[in-house]
Short mmCIF file of N, CA and C in Angstrom, two decimals:
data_model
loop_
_atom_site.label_atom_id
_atom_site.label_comp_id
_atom_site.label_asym_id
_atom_site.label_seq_id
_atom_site.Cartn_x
_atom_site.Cartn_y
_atom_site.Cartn_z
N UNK I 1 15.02 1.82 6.36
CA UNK I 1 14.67 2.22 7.71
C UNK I 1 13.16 2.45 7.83
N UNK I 2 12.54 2.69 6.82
CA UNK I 2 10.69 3.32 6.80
C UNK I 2 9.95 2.40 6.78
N UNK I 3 11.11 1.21 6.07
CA UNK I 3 9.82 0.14 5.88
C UNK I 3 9.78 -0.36 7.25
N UNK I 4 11.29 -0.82 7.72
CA UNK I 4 11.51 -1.24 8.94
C UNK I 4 10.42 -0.97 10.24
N UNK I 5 10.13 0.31 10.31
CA UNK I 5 9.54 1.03 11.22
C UNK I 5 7.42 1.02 10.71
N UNK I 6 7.51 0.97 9.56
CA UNK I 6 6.03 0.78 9.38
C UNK I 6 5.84 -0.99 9.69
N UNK I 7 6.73 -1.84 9.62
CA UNK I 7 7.03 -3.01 9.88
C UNK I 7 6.36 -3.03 11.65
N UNK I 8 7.68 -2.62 12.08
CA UNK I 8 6.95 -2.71 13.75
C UNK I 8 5.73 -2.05 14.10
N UNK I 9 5.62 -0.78 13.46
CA UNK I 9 4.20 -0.06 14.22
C UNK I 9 3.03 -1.22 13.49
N UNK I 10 3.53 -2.15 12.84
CA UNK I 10 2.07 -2.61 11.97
C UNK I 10 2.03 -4.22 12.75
N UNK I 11 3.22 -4.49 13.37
CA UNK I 11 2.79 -5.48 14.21
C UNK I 11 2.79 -5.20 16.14
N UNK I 12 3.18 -3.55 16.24
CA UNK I 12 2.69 -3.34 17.78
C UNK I 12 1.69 -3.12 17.98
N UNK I 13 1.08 -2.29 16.86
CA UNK I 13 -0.66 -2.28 17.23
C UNK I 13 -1.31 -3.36 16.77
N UNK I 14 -0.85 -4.37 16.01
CA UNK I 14 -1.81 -5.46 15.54
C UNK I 14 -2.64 -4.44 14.74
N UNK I 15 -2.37 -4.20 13.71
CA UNK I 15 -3.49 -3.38 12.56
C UNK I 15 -3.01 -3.97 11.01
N UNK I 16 -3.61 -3.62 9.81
CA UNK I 16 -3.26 -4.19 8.89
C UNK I 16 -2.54 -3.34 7.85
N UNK I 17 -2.93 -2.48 8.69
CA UNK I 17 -2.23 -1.10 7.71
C UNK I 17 -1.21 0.18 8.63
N UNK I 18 0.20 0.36 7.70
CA UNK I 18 1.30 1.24 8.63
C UNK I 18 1.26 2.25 7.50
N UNK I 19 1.49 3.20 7.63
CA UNK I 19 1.76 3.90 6.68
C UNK I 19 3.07 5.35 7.43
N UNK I 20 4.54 6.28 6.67
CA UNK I 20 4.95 7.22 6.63
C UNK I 20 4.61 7.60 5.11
N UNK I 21 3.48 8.99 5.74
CA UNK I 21 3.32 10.02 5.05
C UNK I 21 3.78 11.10 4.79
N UNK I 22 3.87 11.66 3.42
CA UNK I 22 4.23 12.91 3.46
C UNK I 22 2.84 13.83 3.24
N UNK I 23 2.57 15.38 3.71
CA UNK I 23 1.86 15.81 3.08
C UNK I 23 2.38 16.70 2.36
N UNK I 24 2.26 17.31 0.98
CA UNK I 24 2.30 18.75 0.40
C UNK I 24 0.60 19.27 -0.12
N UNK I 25 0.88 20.17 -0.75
CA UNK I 25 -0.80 21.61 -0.88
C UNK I 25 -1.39 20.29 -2.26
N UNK I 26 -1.12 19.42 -2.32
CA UNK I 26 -2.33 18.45 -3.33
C UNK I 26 -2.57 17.13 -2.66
N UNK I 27 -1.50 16.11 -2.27
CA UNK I 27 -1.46 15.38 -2.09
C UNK I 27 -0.34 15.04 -1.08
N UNK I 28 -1.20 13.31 -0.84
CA UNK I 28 -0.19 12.45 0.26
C UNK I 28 0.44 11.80 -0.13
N UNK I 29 1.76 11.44 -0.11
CA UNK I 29 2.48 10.29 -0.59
C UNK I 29 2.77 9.94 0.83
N UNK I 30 3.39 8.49 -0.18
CA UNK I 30 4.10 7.37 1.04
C UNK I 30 5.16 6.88 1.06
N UNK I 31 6.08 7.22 2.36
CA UNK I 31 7.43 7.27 2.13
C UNK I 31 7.80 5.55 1.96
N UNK I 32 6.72 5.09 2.93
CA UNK I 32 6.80 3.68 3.09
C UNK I 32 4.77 2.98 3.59
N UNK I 33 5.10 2.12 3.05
CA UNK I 33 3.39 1.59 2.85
C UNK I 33 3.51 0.51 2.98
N UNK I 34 2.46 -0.25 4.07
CA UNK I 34 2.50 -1.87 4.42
C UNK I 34 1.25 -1.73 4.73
N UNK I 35 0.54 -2.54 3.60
CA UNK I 35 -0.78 -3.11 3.43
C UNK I 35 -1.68 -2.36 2.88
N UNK I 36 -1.25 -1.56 1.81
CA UNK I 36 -1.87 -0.91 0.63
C UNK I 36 -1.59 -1.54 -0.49
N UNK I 37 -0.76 -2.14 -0.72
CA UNK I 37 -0.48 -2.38 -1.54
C UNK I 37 0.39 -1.49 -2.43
N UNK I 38 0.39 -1.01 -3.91
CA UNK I 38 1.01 -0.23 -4.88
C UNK I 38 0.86 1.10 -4.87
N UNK I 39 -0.07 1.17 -3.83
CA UNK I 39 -0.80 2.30 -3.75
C UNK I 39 0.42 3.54 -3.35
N UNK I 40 0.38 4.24 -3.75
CA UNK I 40 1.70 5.43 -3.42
C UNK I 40 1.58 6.45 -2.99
N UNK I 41 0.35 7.39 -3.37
CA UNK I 41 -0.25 8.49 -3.13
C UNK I 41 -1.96 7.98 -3.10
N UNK I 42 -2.48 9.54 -2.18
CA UNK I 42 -3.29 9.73 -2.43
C UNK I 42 -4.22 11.38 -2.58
N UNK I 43 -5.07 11.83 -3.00
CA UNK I 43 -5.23 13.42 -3.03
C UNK I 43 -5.25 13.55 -1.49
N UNK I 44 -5.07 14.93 -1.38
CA UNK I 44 -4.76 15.11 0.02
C UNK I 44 -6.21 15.46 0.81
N UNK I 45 -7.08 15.91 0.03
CA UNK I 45 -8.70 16.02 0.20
C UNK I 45 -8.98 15.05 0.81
N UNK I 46 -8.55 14.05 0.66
CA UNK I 46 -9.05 12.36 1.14
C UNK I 46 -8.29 12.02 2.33
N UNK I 47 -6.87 12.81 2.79
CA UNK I 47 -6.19 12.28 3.63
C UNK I 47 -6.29 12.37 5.15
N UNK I 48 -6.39 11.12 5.77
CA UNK I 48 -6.71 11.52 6.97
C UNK I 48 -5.45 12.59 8.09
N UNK I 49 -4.06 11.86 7.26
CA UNK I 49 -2.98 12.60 7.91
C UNK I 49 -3.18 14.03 7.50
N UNK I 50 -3.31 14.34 6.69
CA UNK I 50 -4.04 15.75 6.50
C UNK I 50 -4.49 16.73 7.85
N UNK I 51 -5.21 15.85 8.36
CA UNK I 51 -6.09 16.18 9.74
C UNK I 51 -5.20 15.89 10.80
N UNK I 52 -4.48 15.23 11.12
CA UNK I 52 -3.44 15.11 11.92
C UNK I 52 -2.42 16.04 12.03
N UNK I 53 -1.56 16.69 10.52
CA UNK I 53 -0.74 17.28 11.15
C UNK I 53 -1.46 19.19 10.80
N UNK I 54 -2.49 19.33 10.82
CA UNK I 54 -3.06 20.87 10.79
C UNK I 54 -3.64 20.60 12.73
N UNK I 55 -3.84 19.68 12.79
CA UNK I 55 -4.36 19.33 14.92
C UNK I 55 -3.32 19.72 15.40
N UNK I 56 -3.65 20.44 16.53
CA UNK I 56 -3.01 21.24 17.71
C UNK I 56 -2.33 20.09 18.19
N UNK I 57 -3.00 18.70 18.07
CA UNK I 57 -2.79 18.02 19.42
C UNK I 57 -1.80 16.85 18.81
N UNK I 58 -0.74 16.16 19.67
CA UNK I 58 0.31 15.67 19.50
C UNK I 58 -0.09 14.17 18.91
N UNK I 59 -1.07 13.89 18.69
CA UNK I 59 -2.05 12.93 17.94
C UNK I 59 -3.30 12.50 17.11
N UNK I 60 -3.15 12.22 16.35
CA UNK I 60 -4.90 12.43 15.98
C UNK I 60 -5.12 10.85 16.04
N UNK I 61 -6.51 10.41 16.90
CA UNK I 61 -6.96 8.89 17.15
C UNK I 61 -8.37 9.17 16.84
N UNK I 62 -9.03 8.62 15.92
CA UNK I 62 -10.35 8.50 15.69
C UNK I 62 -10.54 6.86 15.49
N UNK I 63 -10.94 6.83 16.63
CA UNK I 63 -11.35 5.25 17.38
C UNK I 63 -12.50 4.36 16.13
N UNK I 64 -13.77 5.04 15.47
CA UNK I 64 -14.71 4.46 14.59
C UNK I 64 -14.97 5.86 13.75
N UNK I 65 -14.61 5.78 12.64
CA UNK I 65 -14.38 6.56 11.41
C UNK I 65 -16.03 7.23 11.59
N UNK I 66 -16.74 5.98 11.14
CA UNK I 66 -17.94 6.12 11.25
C UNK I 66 -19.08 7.28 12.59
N UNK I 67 -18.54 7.32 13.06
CA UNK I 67 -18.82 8.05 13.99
C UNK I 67 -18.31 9.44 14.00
N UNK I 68 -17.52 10.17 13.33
CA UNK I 68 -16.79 10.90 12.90
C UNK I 68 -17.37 11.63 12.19
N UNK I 69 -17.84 12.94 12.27
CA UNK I 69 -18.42 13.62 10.74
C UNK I 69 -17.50 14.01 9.82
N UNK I 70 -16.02 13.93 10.18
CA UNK I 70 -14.79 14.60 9.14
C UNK I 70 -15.00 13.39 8.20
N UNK I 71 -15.12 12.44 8.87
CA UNK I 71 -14.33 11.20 7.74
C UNK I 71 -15.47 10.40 7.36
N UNK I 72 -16.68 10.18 8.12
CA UNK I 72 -17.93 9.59 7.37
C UNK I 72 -18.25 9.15 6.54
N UNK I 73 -18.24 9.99 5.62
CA UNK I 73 -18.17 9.93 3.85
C UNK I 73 -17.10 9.76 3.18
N UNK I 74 -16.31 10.01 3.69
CA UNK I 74 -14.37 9.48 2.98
C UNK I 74 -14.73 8.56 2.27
N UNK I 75 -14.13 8.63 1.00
CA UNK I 75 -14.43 6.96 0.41
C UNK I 75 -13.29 6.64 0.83
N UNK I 76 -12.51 6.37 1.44
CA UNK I 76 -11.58 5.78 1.92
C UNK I 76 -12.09 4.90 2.85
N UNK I 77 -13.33 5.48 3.82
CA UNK I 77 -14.33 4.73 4.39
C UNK I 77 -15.27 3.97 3.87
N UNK I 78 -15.84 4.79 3.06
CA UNK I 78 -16.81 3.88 2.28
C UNK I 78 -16.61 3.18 0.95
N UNK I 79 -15.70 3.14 1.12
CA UNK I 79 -15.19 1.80 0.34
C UNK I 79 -13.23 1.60 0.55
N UNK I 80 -12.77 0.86 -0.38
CA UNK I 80 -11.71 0.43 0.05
C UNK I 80 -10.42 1.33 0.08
N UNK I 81 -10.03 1.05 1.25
CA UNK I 81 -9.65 0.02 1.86
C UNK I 81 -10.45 0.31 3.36
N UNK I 82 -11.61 0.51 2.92
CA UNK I 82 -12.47 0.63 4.64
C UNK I 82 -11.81 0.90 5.69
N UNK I 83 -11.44 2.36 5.86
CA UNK I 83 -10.64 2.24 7.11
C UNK I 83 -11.70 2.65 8.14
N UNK I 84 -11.50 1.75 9.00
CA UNK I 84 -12.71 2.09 10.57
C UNK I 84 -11.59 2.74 11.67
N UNK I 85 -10.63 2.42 11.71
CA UNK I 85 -9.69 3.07 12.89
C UNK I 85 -8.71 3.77 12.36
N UNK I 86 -8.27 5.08 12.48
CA UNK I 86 -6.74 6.00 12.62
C UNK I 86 -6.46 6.63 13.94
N UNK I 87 -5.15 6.16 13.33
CA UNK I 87 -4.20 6.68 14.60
C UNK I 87 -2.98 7.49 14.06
N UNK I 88 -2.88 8.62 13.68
CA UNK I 88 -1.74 8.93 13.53
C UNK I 88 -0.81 10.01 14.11
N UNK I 89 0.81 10.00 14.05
CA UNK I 89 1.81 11.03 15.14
C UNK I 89 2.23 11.94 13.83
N UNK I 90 2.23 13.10 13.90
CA UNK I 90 2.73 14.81 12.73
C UNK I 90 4.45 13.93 13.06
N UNK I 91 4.73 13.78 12.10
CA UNK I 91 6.19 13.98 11.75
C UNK I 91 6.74 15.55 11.81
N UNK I 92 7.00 16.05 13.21
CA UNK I 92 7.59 16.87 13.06
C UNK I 92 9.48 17.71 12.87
N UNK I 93 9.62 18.09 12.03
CA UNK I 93 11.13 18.23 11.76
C UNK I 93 12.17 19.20 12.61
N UNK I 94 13.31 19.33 12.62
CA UNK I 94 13.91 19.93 14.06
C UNK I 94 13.34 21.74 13.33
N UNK I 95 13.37 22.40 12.64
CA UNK I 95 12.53 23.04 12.03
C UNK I 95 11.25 23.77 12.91
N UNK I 96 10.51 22.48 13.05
CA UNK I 96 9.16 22.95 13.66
C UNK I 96 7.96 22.36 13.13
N UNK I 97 8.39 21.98 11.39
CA UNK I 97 7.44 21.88 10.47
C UNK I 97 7.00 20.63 10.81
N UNK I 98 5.46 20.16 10.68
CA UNK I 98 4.67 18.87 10.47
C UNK I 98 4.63 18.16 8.87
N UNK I 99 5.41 17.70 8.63
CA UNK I 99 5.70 17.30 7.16
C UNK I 99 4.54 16.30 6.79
N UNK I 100 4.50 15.12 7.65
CA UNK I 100 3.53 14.25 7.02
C UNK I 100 3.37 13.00 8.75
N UNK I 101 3.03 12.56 8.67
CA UNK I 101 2.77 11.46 9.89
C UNK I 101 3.10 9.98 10.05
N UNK I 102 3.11 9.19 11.06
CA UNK I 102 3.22 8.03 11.09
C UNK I 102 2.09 7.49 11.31
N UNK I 103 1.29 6.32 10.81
CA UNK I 103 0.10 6.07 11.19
C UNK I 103 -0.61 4.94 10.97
N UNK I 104 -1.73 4.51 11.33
CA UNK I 104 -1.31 3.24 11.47
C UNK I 104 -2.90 2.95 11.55
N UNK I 105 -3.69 1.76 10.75
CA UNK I 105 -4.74 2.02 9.94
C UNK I 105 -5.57 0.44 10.76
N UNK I 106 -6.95 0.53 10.85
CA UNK I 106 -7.66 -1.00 11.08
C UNK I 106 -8.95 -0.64 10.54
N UNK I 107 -9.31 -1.83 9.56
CA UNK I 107 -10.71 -2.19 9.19
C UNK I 107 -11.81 -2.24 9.98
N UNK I 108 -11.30 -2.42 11.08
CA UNK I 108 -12.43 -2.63 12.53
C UNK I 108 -12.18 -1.29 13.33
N UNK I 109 -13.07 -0.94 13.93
CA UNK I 109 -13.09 0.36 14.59
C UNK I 109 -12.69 -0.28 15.82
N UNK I 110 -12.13 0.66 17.08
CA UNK I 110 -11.52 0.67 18.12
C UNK I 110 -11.84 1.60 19.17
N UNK I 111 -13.25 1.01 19.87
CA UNK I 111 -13.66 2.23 20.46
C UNK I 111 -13.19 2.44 21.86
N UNK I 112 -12.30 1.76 22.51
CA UNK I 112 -11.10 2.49 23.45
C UNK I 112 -10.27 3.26 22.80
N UNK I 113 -9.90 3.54 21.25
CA UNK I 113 -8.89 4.42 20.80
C UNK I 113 -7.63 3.42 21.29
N UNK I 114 -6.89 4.46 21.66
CA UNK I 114 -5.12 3.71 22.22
C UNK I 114 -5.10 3.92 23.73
N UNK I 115 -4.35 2.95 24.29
CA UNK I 115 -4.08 2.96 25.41
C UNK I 115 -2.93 4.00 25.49
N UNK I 116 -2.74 4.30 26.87
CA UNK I 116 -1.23 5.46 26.79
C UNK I 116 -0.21 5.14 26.74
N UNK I 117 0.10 4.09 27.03
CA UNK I 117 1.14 3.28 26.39
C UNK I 117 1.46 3.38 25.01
N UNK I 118 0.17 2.88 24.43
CA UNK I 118 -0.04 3.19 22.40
C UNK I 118 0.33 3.96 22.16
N UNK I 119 -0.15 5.04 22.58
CA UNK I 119 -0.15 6.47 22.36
C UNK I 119 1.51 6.82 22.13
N UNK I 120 2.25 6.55 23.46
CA UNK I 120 3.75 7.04 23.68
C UNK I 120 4.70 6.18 22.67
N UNK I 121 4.11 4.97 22.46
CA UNK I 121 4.43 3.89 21.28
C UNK I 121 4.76 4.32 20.21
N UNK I 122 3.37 5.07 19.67
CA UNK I 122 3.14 5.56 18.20
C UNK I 122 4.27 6.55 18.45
N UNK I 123 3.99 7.52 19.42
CA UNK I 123 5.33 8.92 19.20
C UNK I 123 6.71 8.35 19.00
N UNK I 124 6.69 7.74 19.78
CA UNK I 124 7.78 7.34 20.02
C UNK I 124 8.94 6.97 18.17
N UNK I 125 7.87 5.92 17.88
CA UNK I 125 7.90 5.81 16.67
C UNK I 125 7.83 6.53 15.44
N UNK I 126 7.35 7.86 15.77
CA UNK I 126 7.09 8.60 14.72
C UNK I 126 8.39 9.63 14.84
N UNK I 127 9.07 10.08 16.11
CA UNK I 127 10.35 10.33 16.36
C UNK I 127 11.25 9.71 15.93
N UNK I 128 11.05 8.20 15.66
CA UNK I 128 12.65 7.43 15.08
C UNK I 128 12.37 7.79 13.65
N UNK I 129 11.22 7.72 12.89
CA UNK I 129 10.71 8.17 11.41
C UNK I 129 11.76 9.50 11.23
N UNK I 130 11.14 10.69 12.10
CA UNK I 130 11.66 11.64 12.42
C UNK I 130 13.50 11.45 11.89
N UNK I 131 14.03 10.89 12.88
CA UNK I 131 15.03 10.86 12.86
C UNK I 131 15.81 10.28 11.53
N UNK I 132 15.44 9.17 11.10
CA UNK I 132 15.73 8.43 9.79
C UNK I 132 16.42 9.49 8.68
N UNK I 133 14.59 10.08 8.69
CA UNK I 133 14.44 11.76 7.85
C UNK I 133 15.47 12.37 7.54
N UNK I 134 15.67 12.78 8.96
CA UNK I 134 16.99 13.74 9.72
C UNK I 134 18.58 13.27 8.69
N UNK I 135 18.61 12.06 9.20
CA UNK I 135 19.84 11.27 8.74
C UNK I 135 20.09 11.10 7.76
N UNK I 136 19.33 10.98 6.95
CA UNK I 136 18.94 11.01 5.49
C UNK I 136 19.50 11.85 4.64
N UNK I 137 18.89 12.94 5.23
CA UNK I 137 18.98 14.84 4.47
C UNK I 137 20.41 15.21 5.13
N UNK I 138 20.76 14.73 6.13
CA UNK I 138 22.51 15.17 6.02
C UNK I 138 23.47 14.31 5.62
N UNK I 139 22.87 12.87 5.09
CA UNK I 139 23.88 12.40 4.47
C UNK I 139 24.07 12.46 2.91
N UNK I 140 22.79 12.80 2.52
CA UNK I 140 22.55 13.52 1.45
C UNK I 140 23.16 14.81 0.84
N UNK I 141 23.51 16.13 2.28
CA UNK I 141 23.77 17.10 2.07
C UNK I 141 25.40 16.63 1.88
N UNK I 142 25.69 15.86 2.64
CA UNK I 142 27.15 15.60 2.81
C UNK I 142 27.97 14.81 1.16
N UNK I 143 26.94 14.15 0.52
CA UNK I 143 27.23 13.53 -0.55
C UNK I 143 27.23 14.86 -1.92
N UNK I 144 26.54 15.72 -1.89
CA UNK I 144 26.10 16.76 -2.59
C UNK I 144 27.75 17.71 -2.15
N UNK I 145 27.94 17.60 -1.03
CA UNK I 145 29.14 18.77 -0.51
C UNK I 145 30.10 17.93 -1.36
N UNK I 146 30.73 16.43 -0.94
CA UNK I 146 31.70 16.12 -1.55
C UNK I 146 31.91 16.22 -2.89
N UNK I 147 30.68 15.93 -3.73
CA UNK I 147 30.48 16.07 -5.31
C UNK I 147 31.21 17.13 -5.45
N UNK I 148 30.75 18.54 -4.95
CA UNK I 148 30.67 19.61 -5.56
C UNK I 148 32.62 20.17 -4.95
N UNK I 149 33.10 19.38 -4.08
CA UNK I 149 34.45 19.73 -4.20
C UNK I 149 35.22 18.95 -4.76
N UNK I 150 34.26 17.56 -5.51
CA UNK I 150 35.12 17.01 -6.97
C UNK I 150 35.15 17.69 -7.75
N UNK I 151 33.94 18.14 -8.13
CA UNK I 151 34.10 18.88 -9.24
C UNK I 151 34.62 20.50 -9.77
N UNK I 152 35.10 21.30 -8.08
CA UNK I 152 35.93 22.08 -7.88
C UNK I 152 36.96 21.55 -8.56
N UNK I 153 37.38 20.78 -7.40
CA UNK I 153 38.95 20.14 -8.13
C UNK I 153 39.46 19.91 -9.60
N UNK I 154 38.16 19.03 -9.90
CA UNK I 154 38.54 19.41 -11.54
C UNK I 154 38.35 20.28 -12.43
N UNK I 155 37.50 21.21 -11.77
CA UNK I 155 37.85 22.95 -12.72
C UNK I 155 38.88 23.69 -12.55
N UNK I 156 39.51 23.37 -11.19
CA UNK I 156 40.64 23.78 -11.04
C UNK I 156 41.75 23.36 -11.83
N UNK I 157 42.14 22.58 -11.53
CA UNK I 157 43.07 21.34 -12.29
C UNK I 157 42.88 21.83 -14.19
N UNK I 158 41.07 21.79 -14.60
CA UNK I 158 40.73 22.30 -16.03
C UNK I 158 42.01 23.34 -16.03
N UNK I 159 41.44 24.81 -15.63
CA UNK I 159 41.81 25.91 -15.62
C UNK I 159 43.32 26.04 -15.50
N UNK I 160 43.81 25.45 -14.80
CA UNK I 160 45.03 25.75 -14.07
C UNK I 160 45.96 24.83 -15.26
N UNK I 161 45.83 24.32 -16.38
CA UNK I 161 46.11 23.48 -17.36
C UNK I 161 45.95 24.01 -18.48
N UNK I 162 45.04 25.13 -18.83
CA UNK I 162 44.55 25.82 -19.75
C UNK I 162 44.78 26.83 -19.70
N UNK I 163 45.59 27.61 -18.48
CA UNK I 163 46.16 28.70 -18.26
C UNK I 163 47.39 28.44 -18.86
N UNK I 164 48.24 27.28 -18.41
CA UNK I 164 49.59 26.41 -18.68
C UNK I 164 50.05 26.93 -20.27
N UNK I 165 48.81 25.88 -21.02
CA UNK I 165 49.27 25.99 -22.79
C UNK I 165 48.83 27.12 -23.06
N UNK I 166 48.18 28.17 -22.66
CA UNK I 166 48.01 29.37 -23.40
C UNK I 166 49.05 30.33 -23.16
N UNK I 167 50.14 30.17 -22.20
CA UNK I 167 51.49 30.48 -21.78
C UNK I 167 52.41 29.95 -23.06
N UNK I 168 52.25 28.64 -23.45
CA UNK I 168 53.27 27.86 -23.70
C UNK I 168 53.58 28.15 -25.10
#
C-alpha cells in the first residue's frame, strides 16, 4: 500500500522523489522510498520531515531550498540528492501524534510552491498513508489476539492433561 501511494504522489506532482517517513528522537526512516534508491534512513538532524511535523501548519512547502536559511546548508542540498523543492503532509495518527510525513522531493526548485489543489492532493494522500498505518496496526493487533488464544488453548488443554495423569 506505501509503495503504491509514494507511486502516485511521485507521478501527481511530477517530482522524482516520494518518500513515507517515519520520525523518532535520532532518525528518519522510510516506510516506503521512490527515487532514493537503498537509501532507508537518514539522521534526523538532516531531515526535512523533521521540520514538517514539529510546524503548526498542516504543511510544510519550501518552494527553493536555497533560499531557505533552515535548509541552505543541508547537505542533502548541497550535495546529493540535491533537493531544491519539499513538500511535505505530518502523518498524523487518530491519537493526535505526527509520526512522520508524506512528501514528495524535486531537484529543481518551485517557486509557485503548490497550487491548492496540490496542497489538498498531498493531504489528501497523506490521510490514505494515514489510514494504511491504521489498518495495519489492527490487523496486526488482531493476529497477536488470535495467537495468544492459541496458545491459551494449548495451555489449557497442557494443564488440563497434566492434571488428568497426576490423578491417574
Amino acid at each position: 500500500a506505501f509503495e503504491r501511494l509514494t507511486g502516485l504522489a511521485q507521478r501527481f506532482f511530477g517530482v522524482p522523489i516520494a518518500l513515507v517517513s517515519l520520525i523518532d528522537i535520532g532518525r528518519q526512516w522510510f516506510m516506503s522510498n521512490r527515487g532514493l534508491g537503498d537509501v532507508r534512513e537518514t539522521p534526523r538532524k538532516v531531515a526535512f520531515c523533521a521540520h514538517a511535523i514539529q510546524s503548526t501548519e498542516d504543511l510544510l512547502v519550501v518552494p527553493d531550498t536555497l533560499d531557505d536559511p533552515r535548509f541552505r546548508s543541508n547537505g542533502l542540498v548541497t550535495g546529493a540528492p540535491h533537493i531544491r523543492f519539499y513538500a511535505g503532509a505530518p502523518l498524523v495518527c487518530p491519537e493526535g501524534y505526527k509520526l512522520g510525513t508524506l512528501c514528495v522531493i524535486d531537484t529543481k526548485p518551485r517557486p509557485g510552491g503548490l497550487s491548492l489543489m496540490e496542497k489538498q492532493n498531498l493531504k489528501e494522500l497523506a490521510a490514505l498513508v494515514m489510514e494504511a498505518m491504521v489498518n495495519r496496526r489492527k490487523e496486526r493487533m488482531a493476529l497477536a489476539a488470535d495467537r495468544s488464544k492459541v496458545v491459551r488453548c494449548i495451555l489449557r488443554r497442557m494443564y488440563t492433561h497434566t492434571f488428568i495423569y497426576i490423578y491417574i
